[in-house]
Amino acid sequence: MKDHLVRATAEGVRVFAAITSQLVGDAARRHDCYPTATVAVIDDEAIKIFDLDLGDELMSLKF
């Protein structure tokens, strides 16, 4: 399955969902680290790249 991102918005709600198996696999292989550590780094970088100001919002990861 290819990686993809789905975004949805409604009144006062923003939802982002992504399947990033290929991205994580490639990054883990290139940096020689475990996939879980790679996901943590990618998640942190995504917040910076998209300039997400989470404020009191929550972010969760599901494996």
Tab-separated table of N, CA and C in Angstrom:
chain	number	residue	atom	x	y	z
A	1	MET	N	0.847	-1.174	0.000
A	1	MET	CA	0.000	0.000	0.000
A	1	MET	C	0.894	1.240	0.000
A	2	LYS	N	0.553	2.213	-0.796
A	2	LYS	CA	1.308	3.456	-0.835
A	2	LYS	C	0.963	4.322	0.367
A	3	ASP	N	1.915	5.172	0.741
A	3	ASP	CA	1.663	6.128	1.819
A	3	ASP	C	0.627	7.153	1.355
A	4	HIS	N	-0.190	7.597	2.282
A	4	HIS	CA	-1.130	8.671	1.948
A	4	HIS	C	-1.556	9.421	3.198
A	5	LEU	N	-2.081	10.624	2.971
A	5	LEU	CA	-2.514	11.522	4.035
A	5	LEU	C	-3.945	11.937	3.754
A	6	VAL	N	-4.768	11.914	4.799
A	6	VAL	CA	-6.161	12.344	4.688
A	6	VAL	C	-6.371	13.465	5.700
A	7	ARG	N	-6.998	14.543	5.241
A	7	ARG	CA	-7.301	15.664	6.128
A	7	ARG	C	-8.799	15.917	6.119
A	8	ALA	N	-9.335	16.275	7.268
A	8	ALA	CA	-10.755	16.602	7.362
A	8	ALA	C	-10.939	17.739	8.362
A	9	THR	N	-11.915	18.582	8.098
A	9	THR	CA	-12.232	19.660	9.024
A	9	THR	C	-13.736	19.739	9.204
A	10	ALA	N	-14.126	20.161	10.378
A	10	ALA	CA	-15.527	20.424	10.693
A	10	ALA	C	-15.513	21.558	11.709
A	11	GLU	N	-16.640	21.943	12.191
A	11	GLU	CA	-16.704	23.066	13.126
A	11	GLU	C	-15.806	22.826	14.330
A	12	GLY	N	-14.693	23.566	14.395
A	12	GLY	CA	-13.788	23.482	15.533
A	12	GLY	C	-12.953	22.219	15.627
A	13	VAL	N	-12.934	21.412	14.572
A	13	VAL	CA	-12.198	20.143	14.622
A	13	VAL	C	-11.323	20.007	13.375
A	14	ARG	N	-10.056	19.626	13.591
A	14	ARG	CA	-9.152	19.303	12.486
A	14	ARG	C	-8.670	17.877	12.698
A	15	VAL	N	-8.716	17.082	11.655
A	15	VAL	CA	-8.279	15.698	11.751
A	15	VAL	C	-7.301	15.408	10.614
A	16	PHE	N	-6.168	14.813	10.966
A	16	PHE	CA	-5.185	14.367	9.995
A	16	PHE	C	-4.942	12.887	10.250
A	17	ALA	N	-4.964	12.091	9.213
A	17	ALA	CA	-4.648	10.667	9.338
A	17	ALA	C	-3.683	10.307	8.214
A	18	ALA	N	-2.680	9.514	8.538
A	18	ALA	CA	-1.686	9.166	7.522
A	18	ALA	C	-1.259	7.712	7.659
A	19	ILE	N	-1.015	7.105	6.530
A	19	ILE	CA	-0.362	5.798	6.486
A	19	ILE	C	1.017	6.073	5.902
A	20	THR	N	2.060	5.822	6.706
A	20	THR	CA	3.421	6.200	6.317
A	20	THR	C	4.387	5.023	6.411
A	21	SER	N	3.910	3.848	6.133
A	21	SER	CA	4.754	2.652	6.256
A	21	SER	C	5.997	2.717	5.388
A	22	GLN	N	5.858	3.166	4.145
A	22	GLN	CA	7.017	3.259	3.257
A	22	GLN	C	7.989	4.330	3.720
A	23	LEU	N	7.474	5.482	4.117
A	23	LEU	CA	8.325	6.571	4.610
A	23	LEU	C	9.124	6.130	5.824
A	24	VAL	N	8.461	5.513	6.779
A	24	VAL	CA	9.134	5.050	7.999
A	24	VAL	C	10.143	3.956	7.678
A	25	GLY	N	9.766	3.026	6.821
A	25	GLY	CA	10.687	1.959	6.447
A	25	GLY	C	11.944	2.491	5.772
A	26	ASP	N	11.774	3.434	4.843
A	26	ASP	CA	12.923	4.034	4.164
A	26	ASP	C	13.809	4.800	5.139
A	27	ALA	N	13.207	5.601	5.995
A	27	ALA	CA	13.988	6.388	6.965
A	27	ALA	C	14.711	5.490	7.962
A	28	ALA	N	14.053	4.435	8.438
A	28	ALA	CA	14.682	3.508	9.384
A	28	ALA	C	15.885	2.814	8.739
A	29	ARG	N	15.724	2.416	7.479
A	29	ARG	CA	16.816	1.758	6.768
A	29	ARG	C	17.984	2.722	6.543
A	30	ARG	N	17.691	3.932	6.118
A	30	ARG	CA	18.754	4.908	5.838
A	30	ARG	C	19.516	5.328	7.084
A	31	HIS	N	18.804	5.448	8.211
A	31	HIS	CA	19.433	5.922	9.441
A	31	HIS	C	19.803	4.790	10.391
A	32	ASP	N	19.537	3.552	9.959
A	32	ASP	CA	19.870	2.370	10.747
A	32	ASP	C	19.318	2.456	12.172
A	33	CYS	N	18.002	2.676	12.268
A	33	CYS	CA	17.371	2.722	13.589
A	33	CYS	C	16.053	1.946	13.535
A	34	TYR	N	15.469	1.731	14.691
A	34	TYR	CA	14.216	0.993	14.780
A	34	TYR	C	13.055	1.841	14.263
A	35	PRO	N	12.030	1.209	13.682
A	35	PRO	CA	10.886	1.958	13.161
A	35	PRO	C	10.192	2.837	14.199
A	36	THR	N	10.100	2.392	15.451
A	36	THR	CA	9.437	3.195	16.483
A	36	THR	C	10.174	4.507	16.712
A	37	ALA	N	11.495	4.463	16.770
A	37	ALA	CA	12.285	5.688	16.936
A	37	ALA	C	12.124	6.590	15.719
A	38	THR	N	12.060	5.997	14.547
A	38	THR	CA	11.883	6.775	13.318
A	38	THR	C	10.554	7.507	13.330
A	39	VAL	N	9.487	6.851	13.772
A	39	VAL	CA	8.169	7.485	13.846
A	39	VAL	C	8.204	8.673	14.792
A	40	ALA	N	8.873	8.541	15.914
A	40	ALA	CA	8.956	9.646	16.875
A	40	ALA	C	9.645	10.848	16.254
A	41	VAL	N	10.713	10.624	15.523
A	41	VAL	CA	11.437	11.729	14.881
A	41	VAL	C	10.592	12.351	13.780
A	42	ILE	N	9.967	11.530	12.959
A	42	ILE	CA	9.133	12.048	11.874
A	42	ILE	C	7.959	12.841	12.437
A	43	ASP	N	7.338	12.362	13.506
A	43	ASP	CA	6.221	13.057	14.140
A	43	ASP	C	6.661	14.430	14.629
A	44	ASP	N	7.811	14.492	15.297
A	44	ASP	CA	8.334	15.758	15.805
A	44	ASP	C	8.633	16.713	14.650
A	45	GLU	N	9.222	16.217	13.576
A	45	GLU	CA	9.549	17.054	12.424
A	45	GLU	C	8.283	17.523	11.708
A	46	ALA	N	7.257	16.695	11.644
A	46	ALA	CA	6.007	17.087	10.990
A	46	ALA	C	5.383	18.283	11.703
A	47	ILE	N	5.451	18.293	13.025
A	47	ILE	CA	4.919	19.426	13.788
A	47	ILE	C	5.666	20.696	13.398
A	48	LYS	N	6.990	20.601	13.247
A	48	LYS	CA	7.800	21.763	12.862
A	48	LYS	C	7.546	22.171	11.419
A	49	ILE	N	7.514	21.192	10.511
A	49	ILE	CA	7.352	21.484	9.085
A	49	ILE	C	6.008	22.158	8.808
A	50	PHE	N	4.948	21.614	9.379
A	50	PHE	CA	3.626	22.165	9.128
A	50	PHE	C	3.280	23.317	10.071
A	51	ASP	N	4.248	23.690	10.922
A	51	ASP	CA	4.088	24.800	11.861
A	51	ASP	C	2.787	24.654	12.650
A	52	LEU	N	2.594	23.464	13.190
A	52	LEU	CA	1.381	23.189	13.951
A	52	LEU	C	1.506	23.737	15.361
A	53	ASP	N	0.635	24.648	15.704
A	53	ASP	CA	0.583	25.151	17.063
A	53	ASP	C	-0.499	24.351	17.777
A	54	LEU	N	-0.077	23.328	18.508
A	54	LEU	CA	-1.052	22.436	19.126
A	54	LEU	C	-1.761	23.067	20.307
A	55	GLY	N	-1.123	24.031	20.964
A	55	GLY	CA	-1.757	24.662	22.119
A	55	GLY	C	-2.213	23.608	23.102
A	56	ASP	N	-3.497	23.580	23.420
A	56	ASP	CA	-4.019	22.578	24.356
A	56	ASP	C	-4.632	21.385	23.617
A	57	GLU	N	-4.377	21.283	22.299
A	57	GLU	CA	-4.886	20.165	21.535
A	57	GLU	C	-4.063	18.916	21.803
A	58	LEU	N	-4.588	17.777	21.436
A	58	LEU	CA	-3.909	16.505	21.650
A	58	LEU	C	-3.472	15.905	20.323
A	59	MET	N	-2.361	15.190	20.381
A	59	MET	CA	-1.908	14.428	19.228
A	59	MET	C	-1.652	13.007	19.707
A	60	SER	N	-2.114	12.031	18.953
A	60	SER	CA	-1.867	10.644	19.353
A	60	SER	C	-1.368	9.844	18.165
A	61	LEU	N	-0.616	8.817	18.465
A	61	LEU	CA	-0.108	7.903	17.460
A	61	LEU	C	-0.746	6.548	17.676
A	62	LYS	N	-1.100	5.883	16.601
A	62	LYS	CA	-1.653	4.538	16.714
A	62	LYS	C	-0.825	3.631	15.833
A	63	PHE	N	-0.313	2.565	16.412
A	63	PHE	CA	0.514	1.622	15.669
A	63	PHE	C	-0.282	0.374	15.354
